[in-house]
Short mmCIF file of C-alpha atoms in Angstrom, two decimals:
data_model
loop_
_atom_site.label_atom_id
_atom_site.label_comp_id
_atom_site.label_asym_id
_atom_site.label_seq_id
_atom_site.Cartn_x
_atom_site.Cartn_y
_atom_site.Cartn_z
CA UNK A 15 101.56 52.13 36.48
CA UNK A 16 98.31 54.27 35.74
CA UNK A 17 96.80 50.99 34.63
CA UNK A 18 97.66 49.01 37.84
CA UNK A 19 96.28 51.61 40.05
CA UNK A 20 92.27 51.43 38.51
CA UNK A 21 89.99 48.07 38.55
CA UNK A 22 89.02 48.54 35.31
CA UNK A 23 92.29 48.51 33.58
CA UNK A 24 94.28 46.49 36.20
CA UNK A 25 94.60 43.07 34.28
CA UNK A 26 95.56 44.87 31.44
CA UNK A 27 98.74 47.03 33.15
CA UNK A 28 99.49 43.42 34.65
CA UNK A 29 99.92 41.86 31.29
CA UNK A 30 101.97 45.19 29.64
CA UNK A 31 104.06 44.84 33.37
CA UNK A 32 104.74 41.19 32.08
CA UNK A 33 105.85 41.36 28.59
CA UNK A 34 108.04 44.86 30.19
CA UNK A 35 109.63 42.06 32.34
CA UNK A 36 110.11 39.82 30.25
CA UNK A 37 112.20 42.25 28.14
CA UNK A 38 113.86 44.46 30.48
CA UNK A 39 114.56 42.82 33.84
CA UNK A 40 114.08 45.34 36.52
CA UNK A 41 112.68 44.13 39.18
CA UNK A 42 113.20 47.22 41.58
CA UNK A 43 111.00 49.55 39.17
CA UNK A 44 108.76 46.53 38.78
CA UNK A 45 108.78 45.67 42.76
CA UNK A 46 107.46 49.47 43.52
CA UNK A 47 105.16 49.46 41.16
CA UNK A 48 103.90 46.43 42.55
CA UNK A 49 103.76 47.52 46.12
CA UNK A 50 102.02 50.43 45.18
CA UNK A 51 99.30 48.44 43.28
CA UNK A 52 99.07 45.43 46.28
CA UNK A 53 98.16 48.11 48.64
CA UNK A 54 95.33 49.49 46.07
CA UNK A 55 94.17 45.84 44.86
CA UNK A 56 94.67 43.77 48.04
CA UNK A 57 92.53 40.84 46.81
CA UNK A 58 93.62 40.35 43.26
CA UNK A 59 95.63 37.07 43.09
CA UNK A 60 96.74 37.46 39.50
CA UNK A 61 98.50 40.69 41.02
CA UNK A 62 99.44 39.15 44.18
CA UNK A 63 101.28 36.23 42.11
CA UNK A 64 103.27 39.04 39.91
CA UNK A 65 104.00 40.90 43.07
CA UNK A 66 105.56 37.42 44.38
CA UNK A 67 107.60 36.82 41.33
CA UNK A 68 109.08 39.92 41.37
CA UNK A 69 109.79 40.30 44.71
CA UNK A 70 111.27 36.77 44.51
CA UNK A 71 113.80 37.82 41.84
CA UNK A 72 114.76 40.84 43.02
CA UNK A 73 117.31 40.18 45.18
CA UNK A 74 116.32 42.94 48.00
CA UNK A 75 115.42 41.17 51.41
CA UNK A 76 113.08 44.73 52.05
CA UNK A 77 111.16 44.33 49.13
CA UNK A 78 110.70 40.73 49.28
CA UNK A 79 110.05 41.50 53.07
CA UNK A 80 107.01 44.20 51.93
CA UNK A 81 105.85 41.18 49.66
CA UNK A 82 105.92 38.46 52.35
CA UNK A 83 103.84 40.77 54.50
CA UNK A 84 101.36 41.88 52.68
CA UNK A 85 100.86 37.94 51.55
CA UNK A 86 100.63 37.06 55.29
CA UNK A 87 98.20 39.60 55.71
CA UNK A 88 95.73 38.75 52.57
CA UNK A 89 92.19 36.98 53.31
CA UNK A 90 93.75 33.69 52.03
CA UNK A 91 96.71 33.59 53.95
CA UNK A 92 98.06 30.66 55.69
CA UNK A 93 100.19 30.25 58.70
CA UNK A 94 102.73 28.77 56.47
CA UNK A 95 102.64 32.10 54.56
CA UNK A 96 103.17 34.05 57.99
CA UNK A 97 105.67 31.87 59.23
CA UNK A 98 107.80 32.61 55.66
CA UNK A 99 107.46 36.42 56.95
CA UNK A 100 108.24 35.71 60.30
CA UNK A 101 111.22 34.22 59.32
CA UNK A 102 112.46 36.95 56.82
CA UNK A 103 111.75 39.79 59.37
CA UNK A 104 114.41 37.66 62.13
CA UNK A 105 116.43 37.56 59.23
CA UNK A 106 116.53 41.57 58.66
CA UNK A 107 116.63 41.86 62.37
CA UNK A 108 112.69 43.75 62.45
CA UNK A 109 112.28 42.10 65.76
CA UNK A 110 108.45 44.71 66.11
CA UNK A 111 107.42 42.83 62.62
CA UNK A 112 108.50 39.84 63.27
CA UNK A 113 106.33 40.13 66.43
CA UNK A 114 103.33 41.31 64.78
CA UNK A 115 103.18 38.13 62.09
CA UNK A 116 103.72 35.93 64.66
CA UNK A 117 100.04 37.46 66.00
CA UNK A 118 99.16 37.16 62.29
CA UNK A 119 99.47 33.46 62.45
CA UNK A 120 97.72 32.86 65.62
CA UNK A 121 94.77 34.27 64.36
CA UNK A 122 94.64 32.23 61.19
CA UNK A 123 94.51 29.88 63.02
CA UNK A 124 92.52 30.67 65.92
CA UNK A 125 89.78 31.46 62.76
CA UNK A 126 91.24 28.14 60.91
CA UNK A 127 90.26 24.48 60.78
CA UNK A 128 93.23 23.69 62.42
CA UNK A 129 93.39 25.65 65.59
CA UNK A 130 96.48 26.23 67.57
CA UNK A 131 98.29 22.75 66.51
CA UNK A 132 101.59 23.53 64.84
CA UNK A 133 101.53 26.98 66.22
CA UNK A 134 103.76 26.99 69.19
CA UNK A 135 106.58 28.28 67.31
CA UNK A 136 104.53 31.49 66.98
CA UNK A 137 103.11 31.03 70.64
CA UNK A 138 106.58 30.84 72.47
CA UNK A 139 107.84 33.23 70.57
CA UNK A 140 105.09 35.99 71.55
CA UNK A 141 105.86 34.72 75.18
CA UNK A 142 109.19 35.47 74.81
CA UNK A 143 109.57 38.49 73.19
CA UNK A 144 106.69 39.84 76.03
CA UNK A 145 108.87 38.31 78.30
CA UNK A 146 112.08 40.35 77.20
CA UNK A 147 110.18 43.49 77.58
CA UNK A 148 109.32 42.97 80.85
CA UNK A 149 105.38 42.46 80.63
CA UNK A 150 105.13 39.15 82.70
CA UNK A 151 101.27 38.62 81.88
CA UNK A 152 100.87 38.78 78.51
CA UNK A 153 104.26 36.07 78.48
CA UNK A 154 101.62 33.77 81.00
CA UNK A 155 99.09 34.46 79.13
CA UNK A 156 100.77 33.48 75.31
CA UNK A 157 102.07 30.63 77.66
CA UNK A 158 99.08 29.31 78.55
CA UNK A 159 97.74 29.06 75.10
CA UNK A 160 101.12 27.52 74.25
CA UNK A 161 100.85 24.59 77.42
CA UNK A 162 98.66 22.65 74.86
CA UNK A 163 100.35 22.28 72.00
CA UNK A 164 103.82 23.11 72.52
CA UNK A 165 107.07 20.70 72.80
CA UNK A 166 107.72 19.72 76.56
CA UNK A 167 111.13 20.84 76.51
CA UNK A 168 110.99 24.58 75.17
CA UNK A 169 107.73 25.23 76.70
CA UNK A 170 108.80 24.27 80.00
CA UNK A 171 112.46 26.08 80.04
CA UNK A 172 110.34 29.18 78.92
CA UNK A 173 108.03 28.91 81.86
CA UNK A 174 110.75 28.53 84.55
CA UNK A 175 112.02 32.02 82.61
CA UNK A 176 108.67 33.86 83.01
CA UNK A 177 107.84 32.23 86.34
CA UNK A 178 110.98 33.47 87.62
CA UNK A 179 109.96 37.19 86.73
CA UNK A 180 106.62 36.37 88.09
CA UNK A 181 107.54 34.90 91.00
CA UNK A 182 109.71 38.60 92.10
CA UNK A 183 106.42 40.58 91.73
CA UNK A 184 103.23 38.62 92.14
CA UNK A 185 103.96 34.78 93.36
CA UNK A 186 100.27 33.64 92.56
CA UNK A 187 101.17 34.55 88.59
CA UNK A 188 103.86 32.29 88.50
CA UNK A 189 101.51 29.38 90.59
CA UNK A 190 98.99 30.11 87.83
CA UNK A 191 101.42 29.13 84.69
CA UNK A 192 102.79 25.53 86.99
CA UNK A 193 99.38 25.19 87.64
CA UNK A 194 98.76 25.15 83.42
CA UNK A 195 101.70 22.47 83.27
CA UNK A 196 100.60 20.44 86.03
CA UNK A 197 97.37 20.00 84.11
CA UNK A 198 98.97 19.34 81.26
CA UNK A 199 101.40 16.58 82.71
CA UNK A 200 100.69 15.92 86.65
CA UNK A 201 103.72 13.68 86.99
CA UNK A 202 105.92 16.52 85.81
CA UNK A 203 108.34 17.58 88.64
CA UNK A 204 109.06 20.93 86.22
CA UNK A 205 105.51 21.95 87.18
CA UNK A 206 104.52 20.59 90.78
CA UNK A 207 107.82 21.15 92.82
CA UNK A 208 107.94 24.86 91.98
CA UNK A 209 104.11 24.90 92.83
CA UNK A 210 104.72 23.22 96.21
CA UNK A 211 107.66 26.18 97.00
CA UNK A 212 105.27 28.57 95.98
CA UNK A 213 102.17 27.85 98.04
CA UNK A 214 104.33 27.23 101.10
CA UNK A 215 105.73 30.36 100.75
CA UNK A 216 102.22 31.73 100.55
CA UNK A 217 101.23 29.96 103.40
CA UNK A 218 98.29 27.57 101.71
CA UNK A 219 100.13 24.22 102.01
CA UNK A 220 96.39 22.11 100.71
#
């Protein structure tokens, strides 16, 4: 352990942690050690793939849950990596996690080569969960993001959701997110009947 916490002796405690292992299989002293280390080392991938193994084997959804975080979180993360987290955290019910990887993986790839394609799981599911606590805008906002790339059928069943709560406060929030799906399909009666109720009941009928 001593080893694994200094740069200059980490490879070494990795390869006594190893033959330990592969001796004596306990993967809870092993996991801890491991966490402990991850947190110190953050960009070591030889220590990263240990931590993995471990945490793999070990049989404990919130150590495999520290492991699948921390992974999400590294420089070379990839949204499949925070999806895997995403999923875990649902599993354990850490809905606040959960919530926070799902941010995780928008921004790898917002900074990615691959933008927002494939991400709608992660973008509907920030809309909802904002839309569960109440905070209509931010669920317009993750929406709007979402009208792009998203599945027809989710995205607009989620928008009549959040348009509804929009649409009991400020009207002109709710016009904004049909006006998103309009753009994206004009024929779509989903997205221009609803507008044509809500700008008659605003009074601009152009």
């Amino acid at each position: 352990e001593v080893q694994l916490a200094a740069d200059e002796t980490l490879d070494d405690g990795l390869a006594t942690l190893r033959k330990a292992l592969d001796g004596h299989r306990r993967p809870a002293r092993a996991c801890n050690v491991l966490m402990r280390a991850a947190e110190l080392h953050p960009d070591h991938e030889g220590l990263l793939d240990s931590y993995e193994q471990v945490a793999r084997d070990s049989g404990d959804d919130q150590m495999l849950m520290h492991y699948l975080d921390h992974r999400a979180r590294h420089s070379t993360a990839t949204t499949d990596h925070a999806r895997e987290a995403v999923n875990k955290a649902r599993e354990i019910g850490d809905v606040a996690r959960a919530e926070k990887l799902m941010e995780r993986a928008v921004e790898i790839g917002t900074n990615g080569d691959t933008g927002l394609f494939a991400l709608d799981w992660a973008l509907l599911g920030l809309a909802e969960a904002a839309k569960d606590r109440g905070e209509v805008e931010a669920a317009v906002r993750w929406l709007e993001q979402a009208a792009d790339v998203a599945e027809a059928e989710p995205l607009f069943a989620l928008c009549r959701d959040v348009a509804g709560l929009a649409g009991k406060g400020d009207p002109t929030v709710a016009a904004r997110l049909y006006e998103k799906l309009r753009e994206r399909d004009p024929t779509a009666r989903e997205a221009w009947e609803p507008l044509v109720e809500i700008y008659a009941s605003l009074g601009d009928i152009d």
